[in-house]
């Protein structure tokens, strides 16, 4: 498969047109998607129109790098007039009247939208199995899950349905499926990318992230979507200095530096043997490159996962209050009062996991329990953030597993506790608003991909990408993804 850079070269030299490229990707999706179920809504008419527009721009010369390149969006990222349903019956038929800022920025660069990808309902989950359209399948071996919640985007990039895709990461939903499908997944710093037009799960954690076949490509896409936005007051220009990397290119300052990495005990305790071995290989590799690497402890991390689930469910229960059968999507028949309409619509429209989260969230926010649960979780959140900051006073980045366990087959890992544990290594970065990336780093006993994570300090994507690229150079395995990316 071609990288973004190779495709862009070909487009610029007019060896291929964006229309031809778009049709080639459409052909690939139509051929393979019936088995993989990675794409749930196709926007082919829009894609062909955008491709024609891109070709005109390319013919004029001076088109941006991303002009004419196809992309897919997770089904919770709005694009004007296109189905965007969070893979929930509750939003069936919903076509937003506006574009998410992240997509708008890509469209301005000339990118071509092919469709929306499969996900856990409202992004609650780690397997993508709660989608109302059925689960996507892992392109490396379809008897394995893709992970989630952005499983469709991860599978799509892995299978070569698009060179890059966007997802969202509230507790790990970009990094974990990227790890399971053998691609790169970057969750930026909270506030680096506008959430405008991203359908909310837990607003103080949600970030749009990117999937790509390589770290460099992920860096380019991140550079295209990041930045302040008057529609999202949490966005921040950050501390990206002029010389800092914004576009996938290493700055001179990074290129020659000696990295200092920390391995955090609490993020690598109790993980599967195969994941542990991959982490050990990465440790040895980094030592061999002359980097400084040491084990540290952030004791508060043992409470990070419960704190994450308390706060995430609290925010979700409040965010999902808007689905009342009046304003959006599914509306129950035959209700005699507003209350009955809301109750029936919500009961029919939401799946079991969504209901579970709303009940948990309402419980931890309710009078009498607020102090015991919600407030305490917020205190843990502060302590965890301080622990990370202290670590970054001495170290550039943290090296950690992405998932504590190897890719499950369909039917394995069913209990709620097992599923919630999936976020053990990823949710801490969301609790603290830190940038983190998952990079393919090894293969498990079943031949399935294992990703490792690089976590960095706030707004220091430059160092995260730099370290990730080193990891990629050292450990990248080759997976046969169905004639997809790795080939
Ligand atoms: N698995 C986590 C959850 O269910 C993370 C999901 C996400 O990042 N959207 O909350």
Short mmCIF file of C-alpha atoms and ligand atoms in Angstrom, two decimals:
data_model
loop_
_atom_site.label_atom_id
_atom_site.label_comp_id
_atom_site.label_asym_id
_atom_site.label_seq_id
_atom_site.Cartn_x
_atom_site.Cartn_y
_atom_site.Cartn_z
CA UNK A 1 0.00 0.00 0.00
CA UNK A 2 1.05 3.54 -0.55
CA UNK A 3 1.70 6.00 2.23
CA UNK A 4 0.13 9.42 2.35
CA UNK A 5 3.39 10.86 1.08
CA UNK A 6 3.61 8.52 -1.90
CA UNK A 7 -0.02 9.15 -2.80
CA UNK A 8 0.48 12.88 -2.54
CA UNK A 9 3.51 12.69 -4.84
CA UNK A 10 1.55 10.74 -7.42
CA UNK A 11 -1.34 13.18 -7.23
CA UNK A 12 0.93 16.17 -7.60
CA UNK A 13 2.76 14.66 -10.55
CA UNK A 14 -0.65 13.82 -12.03
CA UNK A 15 0.32 10.16 -12.31
CA UNK A 16 -3.08 9.47 -10.80
CA UNK A 17 -6.09 11.72 -10.28
CA UNK A 18 -7.94 12.06 -7.01
CA UNK A 19 -11.02 10.74 -8.78
CA UNK A 20 -9.19 7.56 -9.80
CA UNK A 21 -7.75 7.17 -6.33
CA UNK A 22 -11.13 7.70 -4.71
CA UNK A 23 -12.73 5.13 -7.01
CA UNK A 24 -9.96 2.65 -6.19
CA UNK A 25 -10.64 3.01 -2.46
CA UNK A 26 -14.39 2.76 -3.04
CA UNK A 27 -13.80 -0.48 -4.95
CA UNK A 28 -11.74 -1.82 -2.08
CA UNK A 29 -14.37 -0.93 0.51
CA UNK A 30 -17.14 -2.47 -1.58
CA UNK A 31 -15.15 -5.66 -1.98
CA UNK A 32 -13.94 -6.20 1.59
CA UNK A 33 -16.35 -4.32 3.82
CA UNK A 34 -19.14 -6.91 3.68
CA UNK A 35 -16.91 -9.16 5.78
CA UNK A 36 -15.09 -6.56 7.88
CA UNK A 37 -18.04 -4.23 8.61
CA UNK A 38 -15.65 -1.35 9.28
CA UNK A 39 -17.62 1.28 7.33
CA UNK A 40 -21.26 1.82 8.33
CA UNK A 41 -22.26 4.83 6.20
CA UNK A 42 -20.83 5.52 2.77
CA UNK A 43 -20.61 9.07 1.44
CA UNK A 44 -19.58 8.19 -2.09
CA UNK A 45 -21.47 11.01 -3.85
CA UNK A 46 -19.77 13.55 -1.65
CA UNK A 47 -16.45 11.75 -2.14
CA UNK A 48 -16.65 11.90 -5.92
CA UNK A 49 -17.58 15.59 -5.85
CA UNK A 50 -14.75 16.39 -3.43
CA UNK A 51 -12.31 14.38 -5.55
CA UNK A 52 -13.23 16.40 -8.65
CA UNK A 53 -12.74 19.59 -6.71
CA UNK A 54 -9.36 18.33 -5.46
CA UNK A 55 -8.29 17.50 -9.01
CA UNK A 56 -8.96 21.08 -10.08
CA UNK A 57 -6.85 22.34 -7.20
CA UNK A 58 -4.07 19.90 -7.99
CA UNK A 59 -4.08 21.00 -11.61
CA UNK A 60 -3.59 24.61 -10.51
CA UNK A 61 -0.45 23.61 -8.58
CA UNK A 62 0.56 24.42 -5.01
CA UNK A 63 -2.09 22.16 -3.50
CA UNK A 64 -1.58 21.09 0.14
CA UNK A 65 -0.05 17.70 0.91
CA UNK A 66 -3.42 16.19 1.87
CA UNK A 67 -5.28 17.45 -1.21
CA UNK A 68 -7.10 14.65 -3.01
CA UNK A 69 -6.41 12.00 -0.33
CA UNK A 70 -9.35 9.92 0.95
CA UNK A 71 -10.22 9.75 4.65
CA UNK A 72 -12.82 8.09 6.88
CA UNK A 73 -14.45 9.52 10.02
CA UNK A 74 -15.75 7.71 13.08
CA UNK A 75 -19.55 7.69 13.19
CA UNK A 76 -19.58 10.30 16.00
CA UNK A 77 -17.86 13.04 13.99
CA UNK A 78 -20.35 15.30 12.21
CA UNK A 79 -20.22 16.17 8.55
CA UNK A 80 -22.94 18.25 7.03
CA UNK A 81 -25.80 16.26 5.56
CA UNK A 82 -24.17 12.83 6.10
CA UNK A 83 -25.52 10.14 8.41
CA UNK A 84 -23.76 10.40 11.79
CA UNK A 85 -25.38 8.01 14.22
CA UNK A 86 -22.86 7.00 16.94
CA UNK A 87 -23.84 3.48 15.86
CA UNK A 88 -26.97 3.87 18.01
CA UNK A 89 -30.60 3.30 17.18
CA UNK A 90 -31.18 6.51 19.14
CA UNK A 91 -29.57 8.54 16.34
CA UNK A 92 -30.78 6.49 13.40
CA UNK A 93 -31.32 8.73 10.41
CA UNK A 94 -29.56 11.71 12.01
CA UNK A 95 -27.84 13.98 9.49
CA UNK A 96 -26.08 16.88 11.19
CA UNK A 97 -26.58 20.31 9.65
CA UNK A 98 -22.93 21.28 10.21
CA UNK A 99 -19.36 20.06 9.95
CA UNK A 100 -17.12 19.15 12.89
CA UNK A 101 -14.17 21.54 12.95
CA UNK A 102 -11.68 18.67 12.55
CA UNK A 103 -13.40 17.47 9.37
CA UNK A 104 -13.82 21.03 8.11
CA UNK A 105 -10.07 21.53 8.40
CA UNK A 106 -9.39 18.36 6.45
CA UNK A 107 -11.93 19.37 3.83
CA UNK A 108 -10.21 22.72 3.50
CA UNK A 109 -6.98 20.83 2.79
CA UNK A 110 -8.82 19.04 -0.02
CA UNK A 111 -9.35 15.64 1.63
CA UNK A 112 -12.06 13.34 0.32
CA UNK A 113 -14.63 11.87 2.75
CA UNK A 114 -15.47 8.23 1.95
CA UNK A 115 -17.80 7.53 4.88
CA UNK A 116 -18.32 6.86 8.56
CA UNK A 117 -16.80 4.01 10.53
CA UNK A 118 -18.18 1.49 13.00
CA UNK A 119 -17.87 2.02 16.75
CA UNK A 120 -19.26 1.06 20.13
CA UNK A 121 -22.63 2.74 20.69
CA UNK A 122 -21.90 6.33 21.75
CA UNK A 123 -18.23 5.27 22.11
CA UNK A 124 -18.91 3.36 25.33
CA UNK A 125 -16.76 0.27 25.12
CA UNK A 126 -13.51 -1.41 24.18
CA UNK A 127 -14.60 -3.95 21.58
CA UNK A 128 -16.93 -2.12 19.14
CA UNK A 129 -19.39 -4.97 19.75
CA UNK A 130 -22.11 -2.69 21.14
CA UNK A 131 -22.60 -1.06 17.72
CA UNK A 132 -26.21 -1.27 16.53
CA UNK A 133 -24.79 -2.40 13.17
CA UNK A 134 -22.89 -5.37 14.60
CA UNK A 135 -19.17 -5.53 15.37
CA UNK A 136 -16.39 -4.79 12.89
CA UNK A 137 -13.81 -7.54 12.39
CA UNK A 138 -10.05 -7.41 12.66
CA UNK A 139 -8.41 -7.34 9.21
CA UNK A 140 -5.35 -9.22 10.49
CA UNK A 141 -7.66 -12.15 11.26
CA UNK A 142 -11.45 -11.66 11.20
CA UNK A 143 -12.01 -14.14 14.02
CA UNK A 144 -10.54 -11.52 16.37
CA UNK A 145 -12.13 -8.31 17.60
CA UNK A 146 -10.88 -4.90 16.47
CA UNK A 147 -10.96 -3.35 19.92
CA UNK A 148 -12.85 -0.15 20.45
CA UNK A 149 -14.54 2.07 20.59
CA UNK A 150 -13.10 3.35 17.29
CA UNK A 151 -12.77 -0.21 15.97
CA UNK A 152 -14.09 0.66 12.51
CA UNK A 153 -11.51 3.40 11.90
CA UNK A 154 -8.67 1.15 13.07
CA UNK A 155 -9.85 -1.76 10.93
CA UNK A 156 -10.40 0.51 7.93
CA UNK A 157 -6.85 1.89 7.97
CA UNK A 158 -5.46 -1.57 8.63
CA UNK A 159 -7.41 -3.01 5.69
CA UNK A 160 -6.45 -0.18 3.33
CA UNK A 161 -9.93 1.35 3.03
CA UNK A 162 -8.32 4.77 3.46
CA UNK A 163 -4.74 5.79 4.20
CA UNK A 164 -5.86 7.66 7.34
CA UNK A 165 -8.97 8.04 9.50
CA UNK A 166 -10.20 10.00 12.49
CA UNK A 167 -11.54 8.52 15.71
CA UNK A 168 -12.21 9.74 19.22
CA UNK A 169 -10.43 8.83 22.42
CA UNK A 170 -12.09 9.34 25.81
CA UNK A 171 -10.32 6.56 27.70
CA UNK A 172 -8.33 4.76 25.02
CA UNK A 173 -10.63 4.42 22.04
CA UNK A 174 -8.07 5.45 19.44
CA UNK A 175 -4.98 3.79 20.93
CA UNK A 176 -6.43 0.41 21.91
CA UNK A 177 -8.04 -0.50 18.55
CA UNK A 178 -4.93 0.86 16.78
CA UNK A 179 -2.90 -1.57 18.86
CA UNK A 180 -5.23 -4.49 18.07
CA UNK A 181 -5.34 -3.79 14.33
CA UNK A 182 -1.63 -3.11 13.84
CA UNK A 183 -1.77 0.60 13.01
CA UNK A 184 -0.68 3.86 14.65
CA UNK A 185 -3.22 5.73 16.81
CA UNK A 186 -2.57 9.18 18.28
CA UNK A 187 -4.63 10.83 21.02
CA UNK A 188 -3.60 14.47 21.18
CA UNK A 189 -3.38 16.67 24.28
CA UNK A 190 -6.79 17.66 25.64
CA UNK A 191 -7.45 21.03 24.03
CA UNK A 192 -5.15 20.53 21.05
CA UNK A 193 -8.00 19.59 18.68
CA UNK A 194 -11.47 21.13 18.65
CA UNK A 195 -14.29 18.88 19.83
CA UNK A 196 -16.86 20.95 17.97
CA UNK A 197 -18.99 18.48 16.04
CA UNK A 198 -17.75 15.47 17.99
CA UNK A 199 -20.84 13.97 19.62
CA UNK A 200 -20.08 14.14 23.33
CA UNK A 201 -19.37 11.16 25.56
CA UNK A 202 -17.41 12.60 28.54
CA UNK A 203 -16.59 16.18 27.67
CA UNK A 204 -13.61 16.64 29.97
CA UNK A 205 -11.83 13.63 28.41
CA UNK A 206 -13.02 13.50 24.77
CA UNK A 207 -10.41 14.17 22.10
CA UNK A 208 -10.45 13.52 18.38
CA UNK A 209 -7.48 11.41 17.39
CA UNK A 210 -5.93 10.01 14.24
CA UNK A 211 -5.23 6.59 12.74
CA UNK A 212 -2.47 6.06 10.20
CA UNK A 213 -0.09 3.44 8.92
CA UNK A 214 2.95 5.21 10.33
CA UNK A 215 3.92 7.79 12.94
CA UNK A 216 4.87 10.36 10.32
CA UNK A 217 1.50 10.14 8.64
CA UNK A 218 -0.27 10.43 12.00
CA UNK A 219 1.80 13.55 12.69
CA UNK A 220 0.74 15.12 9.40
CA UNK A 221 -2.94 14.52 10.04
CA UNK A 222 -2.63 15.85 13.57
CA UNK A 223 -0.93 18.99 12.22
CA UNK A 224 -3.90 19.51 9.91
CA UNK A 225 -6.63 19.26 12.58
CA UNK A 226 -5.05 20.87 15.63
CA UNK A 227 -5.41 24.49 16.74
CA UNK A 228 -7.78 26.88 18.46
CA UNK A 229 -11.41 27.12 17.49
CA UNK A 230 -13.91 29.72 18.63
CA UNK A 231 -16.54 26.94 18.78
CA UNK A 232 -14.66 25.03 21.50
CA UNK A 233 -13.40 27.08 24.41
CA UNK A 234 -11.19 24.26 25.68
CA UNK A 235 -8.97 24.56 22.61
CA UNK A 236 -5.65 26.14 23.20
CA UNK A 237 -2.81 27.13 20.89
CA UNK A 238 -0.61 25.23 23.32
CA UNK A 239 3.05 25.84 23.57
CA UNK A 240 3.92 24.76 20.09
CA UNK A 241 6.86 27.01 19.40
CA UNK A 242 7.67 28.09 15.89
CA UNK A 243 10.41 25.53 15.45
CA UNK A 244 8.34 22.68 16.83
CA UNK A 245 7.09 19.83 14.81
CA UNK A 246 3.56 20.28 13.55
CA UNK A 247 3.54 18.44 10.31
CA UNK A 248 5.29 15.17 10.76
CA UNK A 249 8.77 16.53 10.17
CA UNK A 250 11.29 16.27 12.96
CA UNK A 251 12.68 19.56 14.12
CA UNK A 252 16.46 19.81 14.25
CA UNK A 253 16.28 20.07 18.04
CA UNK A 254 14.59 16.68 18.32
CA UNK A 255 16.68 14.89 15.76
CA UNK A 256 19.88 14.66 17.76
CA UNK A 257 18.53 14.46 21.28
CA UNK A 258 19.04 11.75 23.86
CA UNK A 259 15.69 10.56 25.04
CA UNK A 260 14.86 9.97 28.68
CA UNK A 261 12.10 7.40 29.07
CA UNK A 262 10.24 6.18 32.14
CA UNK A 263 8.47 2.87 32.51
CA UNK A 264 5.74 3.29 35.13
CA UNK A 265 5.35 0.22 37.34
CA UNK A 266 1.60 0.70 37.87
CA UNK A 267 1.02 0.74 34.09
CA UNK A 268 2.92 -2.47 33.49
CA UNK A 269 1.83 -4.60 36.44
CA UNK A 270 -0.45 -7.56 35.80
CA UNK A 271 -0.25 -7.49 32.02
CA UNK A 272 -0.27 -10.52 29.70
CA UNK A 273 3.03 -12.31 29.20
CA UNK A 274 3.23 -11.48 25.48
CA UNK A 275 2.66 -7.79 26.16
CA UNK A 276 5.29 -7.85 28.89
CA UNK A 277 7.80 -9.43 26.52
CA UNK A 278 7.13 -6.75 23.92
CA UNK A 279 7.64 -4.06 26.54
CA UNK A 280 10.93 -5.70 27.54
CA UNK A 281 12.07 -5.76 23.93
CA UNK A 282 11.28 -2.06 23.64
CA UNK A 283 13.18 -1.34 26.83
CA UNK A 284 16.22 -3.21 25.50
CA UNK A 285 15.93 -1.49 22.14
CA UNK A 286 15.79 1.99 23.62
CA UNK A 287 18.75 1.24 25.91
CA UNK A 288 20.64 0.07 22.85
CA UNK A 289 20.02 3.39 21.11
CA UNK A 290 21.70 5.20 24.00
CA UNK A 291 18.48 6.46 25.54
CA UNK A 292 18.15 6.68 29.30
CA UNK A 293 15.38 4.40 30.54
CA UNK A 294 14.30 3.81 34.13
CA UNK A 295 11.42 2.33 36.09
CA UNK A 296 9.40 4.75 38.22
CA UNK A 297 6.27 4.56 40.35
CA UNK A 298 3.18 6.79 40.34
CA UNK A 299 1.26 5.21 43.25
CA UNK A 300 -2.01 7.10 42.62
CA UNK A 301 -2.37 5.28 39.30
CA UNK A 302 -3.83 2.25 41.08
CA UNK A 303 -7.01 4.34 41.53
CA UNK A 304 -6.97 5.85 38.04
CA UNK A 305 -9.28 3.35 36.36
CA UNK A 306 -12.15 3.57 38.90
CA UNK A 307 -11.79 7.36 38.91
CA UNK A 308 -12.00 7.38 35.12
CA UNK A 309 -15.17 5.27 35.05
CA UNK A 310 -16.87 7.37 37.72
CA UNK A 311 -16.18 10.67 35.99
CA UNK A 312 -16.79 9.32 32.47
CA UNK A 313 -20.18 7.85 33.43
CA UNK A 314 -21.16 11.01 35.33
CA UNK A 315 -20.44 13.18 32.32
CA UNK A 316 -22.05 10.70 29.94
CA UNK A 317 -25.28 10.58 31.93
CA UNK A 318 -25.49 14.34 31.73
CA UNK A 319 -24.50 14.56 28.04
CA UNK A 320 -27.02 11.92 27.03
CA UNK A 321 -29.87 13.75 28.76
CA UNK A 322 -30.53 15.54 25.47
CA UNK A 323 -31.86 12.40 23.78
CA UNK A 324 -35.49 12.73 24.76
CA UNK A 325 -37.27 11.71 21.58
CA UNK A 326 -38.04 15.34 20.75
CA UNK A 327 -34.86 16.86 19.43
CA UNK A 328 -32.91 14.03 17.85
CA UNK A 329 -33.24 10.64 16.27
CA UNK A 330 -35.48 7.90 17.57
CA UNK A 331 -38.98 8.84 18.72
CA UNK A 332 -41.27 6.23 20.33
CA UNK A 333 -44.80 5.82 19.00
CA UNK A 334 -47.98 6.34 20.95
CA UNK A 335 -46.77 8.22 24.05
CA UNK A 336 -49.44 10.21 25.87
CA UNK A 337 -47.19 12.67 27.70
CA UNK A 338 -43.74 14.18 27.34
CA UNK A 339 -42.45 12.07 30.19
CA UNK A 340 -43.74 8.89 28.63
CA UNK A 341 -42.26 9.91 25.27
CA UNK A 342 -38.83 10.49 26.83
CA UNK A 343 -38.91 7.25 28.82
CA UNK A 344 -40.11 5.12 25.90
CA UNK A 345 -37.78 6.72 23.37
CA UNK A 346 -34.76 6.30 25.62
CA UNK A 347 -35.73 2.77 26.52
CA UNK A 348 -36.10 1.75 22.87
CA UNK A 349 -33.23 3.85 21.48
CA UNK A 350 -30.36 3.03 23.84
CA UNK A 351 -28.59 -0.32 24.11
CA UNK A 352 -27.76 -2.09 27.38
CA UNK A 353 -24.26 -0.68 27.86
CA UNK A 354 -25.48 2.88 27.33
CA UNK A 355 -28.22 2.33 29.90
CA UNK A 356 -25.70 0.88 32.35
CA UNK A 357 -23.46 3.96 32.00
CA UNK A 358 -26.37 6.38 32.41
CA UNK A 359 -27.48 4.60 35.59
CA UNK A 360 -23.94 4.50 37.02
CA UNK A 361 -23.41 8.15 36.17
CA UNK A 362 -26.71 9.28 37.62
CA UNK A 363 -25.98 7.31 40.77
CA UNK A 364 -22.54 8.84 41.42
CA UNK A 365 -23.93 12.34 40.91
CA UNK A 366 -27.00 11.90 43.07
CA UNK A 367 -27.46 13.58 46.45
CA UNK A 368 -25.68 11.72 49.23
CA UNK A 369 -23.36 9.85 46.86
CA UNK A 370 -21.75 12.80 45.13
CA UNK A 371 -19.10 13.32 47.82
CA UNK A 372 -18.41 9.62 48.24
CA UNK A 373 -17.91 8.94 44.53
CA UNK A 374 -17.74 11.87 42.16
CA UNK A 375 -15.80 14.28 44.35
CA UNK A 376 -13.37 11.57 45.40
CA UNK A 377 -12.77 10.59 41.78
CA UNK A 378 -11.98 14.22 40.95
CA UNK A 379 -9.42 14.25 43.76
CA UNK A 380 -7.79 11.11 42.37
CA UNK A 381 -7.72 12.79 38.99
CA UNK A 382 -5.74 15.72 40.42
CA UNK A 383 -3.31 13.42 42.20
CA UNK A 384 -2.71 11.37 39.06
CA UNK A 385 -2.07 14.53 37.03
CA UNK A 386 0.46 15.72 39.60
CA UNK A 387 2.17 12.31 39.53
CA UNK A 388 2.59 12.57 35.77
CA UNK A 389 3.86 16.14 35.93
CA UNK A 390 6.48 15.13 38.45
CA UNK A 391 7.58 12.29 36.19
CA UNK A 392 7.91 14.68 33.27
CA UNK A 393 10.20 16.91 35.32
CA UNK A 394 12.81 14.15 34.95
CA UNK A 395 11.75 12.18 31.87
CA UNK A 396 10.70 13.16 28.34
CA UNK A 397 8.13 10.42 27.83
CA UNK A 398 6.62 7.32 29.37
CA UNK A 399 6.81 3.94 27.64
CA UNK A 400 3.82 1.72 28.49
CA UNK A 401 1.68 -1.07 27.10
CA UNK A 402 -1.40 0.09 25.20
CA UNK A 403 -3.61 -2.83 26.25
CA UNK A 404 -2.95 -5.01 29.29
CA UNK A 405 -4.10 -8.06 27.34
CA UNK A 406 -3.61 -9.48 23.85
CA UNK A 407 -6.29 -9.21 21.15
CA UNK A 408 -9.29 -11.36 22.17
CA UNK A 409 -11.19 -13.59 19.80
CA UNK A 410 -14.90 -12.95 19.42
CA UNK A 411 -16.53 -14.50 22.45
CA UNK A 412 -13.57 -14.08 24.82
CA UNK A 413 -13.30 -11.42 27.54
CA UNK A 414 -16.97 -10.97 28.15
CA UNK A 415 -17.38 -9.80 31.74
CA UNK A 416 -17.85 -6.09 32.40
CA UNK A 417 -14.81 -6.06 34.73
CA UNK A 418 -12.61 -7.60 32.01
CA UNK A 419 -13.80 -5.03 29.53
CA UNK A 420 -13.29 -2.08 31.86
CA UNK A 421 -9.77 -3.34 32.60
CA UNK A 422 -8.96 -2.83 28.92
CA UNK A 423 -8.46 0.87 29.66
CA UNK A 424 -6.00 0.36 32.51
CA UNK A 425 -3.01 1.64 30.54
CA UNK A 426 -4.78 4.22 28.36
CA UNK A 427 -7.32 6.04 30.57
CA UNK A 428 -4.66 7.69 32.79
CA UNK A 429 -3.55 9.89 29.86
CA UNK A 430 -7.15 11.06 29.43
CA UNK A 431 -7.52 11.73 33.15
CA UNK A 432 -4.56 14.07 32.88
CA UNK A 433 -5.14 15.46 29.38
CA UNK A 434 -1.83 14.08 28.10
CA UNK A 435 -0.93 13.23 24.49
CA UNK A 436 -0.29 9.53 23.85
CA UNK A 437 0.26 7.33 20.84
CA UNK A 438 0.09 3.60 20.20
CA UNK A 439 2.71 2.17 17.85
CA UNK A 440 2.76 -1.39 16.43
CA UNK A 441 5.62 -3.03 18.31
CA UNK A 442 5.22 -6.78 18.32
CA UNK A 443 3.15 -9.88 17.67
CA UNK A 444 1.41 -12.16 20.17
CA UNK A 445 1.19 -15.96 20.31
CA UNK A 446 -1.73 -15.88 17.84
CA UNK A 447 0.14 -13.74 15.32
CA UNK A 448 -1.94 -10.70 16.25
CA UNK A 449 -0.49 -7.19 16.68
CA UNK A 450 0.71 -5.73 19.97
CA UNK A 451 1.03 -1.95 20.29
CA UNK A 452 3.04 0.00 22.83
CA UNK A 453 2.27 3.45 24.05
CA UNK A 454 4.35 6.59 24.33
CA UNK A 455 2.80 9.14 26.70
CA UNK A 456 4.12 12.69 26.85
CA UNK A 457 3.68 15.96 28.67
CA UNK A 458 0.83 18.30 27.74
CA UNK A 459 1.25 19.89 24.31
CA UNK A 460 4.50 18.03 23.75
CA UNK A 461 3.32 16.00 20.77
CA UNK A 462 6.66 16.75 19.20
CA UNK A 463 8.57 14.59 21.68
CA UNK A 464 5.82 11.94 21.66
CA UNK A 465 6.07 11.65 17.88
CA UNK A 466 9.86 11.67 18.00
CA UNK A 467 9.99 8.80 20.52
CA UNK A 468 7.22 6.95 18.68
CA UNK A 469 9.12 7.11 15.46
CA UNK A 470 12.17 5.64 17.16
CA UNK A 471 10.02 2.81 18.51
CA UNK A 472 8.55 2.25 15.06
CA UNK A 473 12.00 2.07 13.47
CA UNK A 474 13.16 -0.42 16.06
CA UNK A 475 10.25 -2.78 16.56
CA UNK A 476 7.67 -2.49 13.79
CA UNK A 477 6.35 -5.95 12.93
CA UNK A 478 4.83 -6.85 9.60
CA UNK A 479 1.28 -8.16 9.63
CA UNK A 480 -0.60 -9.45 6.67
CA UNK A 481 -3.75 -7.41 6.91
CA UNK A 482 -5.59 -8.93 4.06
CA UNK A 483 -3.53 -7.23 1.45
CA UNK A 484 -4.07 -4.08 3.46
CA UNK A 485 -1.67 -1.63 4.94
CA UNK A 486 1.25 -3.83 5.75
CA UNK A 487 1.62 -5.16 2.21
N1 LIG B 1 -13.33 1.84 26.88
C1 LIG B 1 -13.48 3.16 27.45
C2 LIG B 1 -14.89 3.40 27.86
O1 LIG B 1 -15.73 2.61 27.55
C3 LIG B 1 -12.99 4.21 26.51
C4 LIG B 1 -13.93 4.54 25.45
C5 LIG B 1 -13.49 5.72 24.62
O2 LIG B 1 -12.35 6.14 24.68
N2 LIG B 1 -14.44 6.28 23.89
O3 LIG B 1 -15.18 4.35 28.51
#
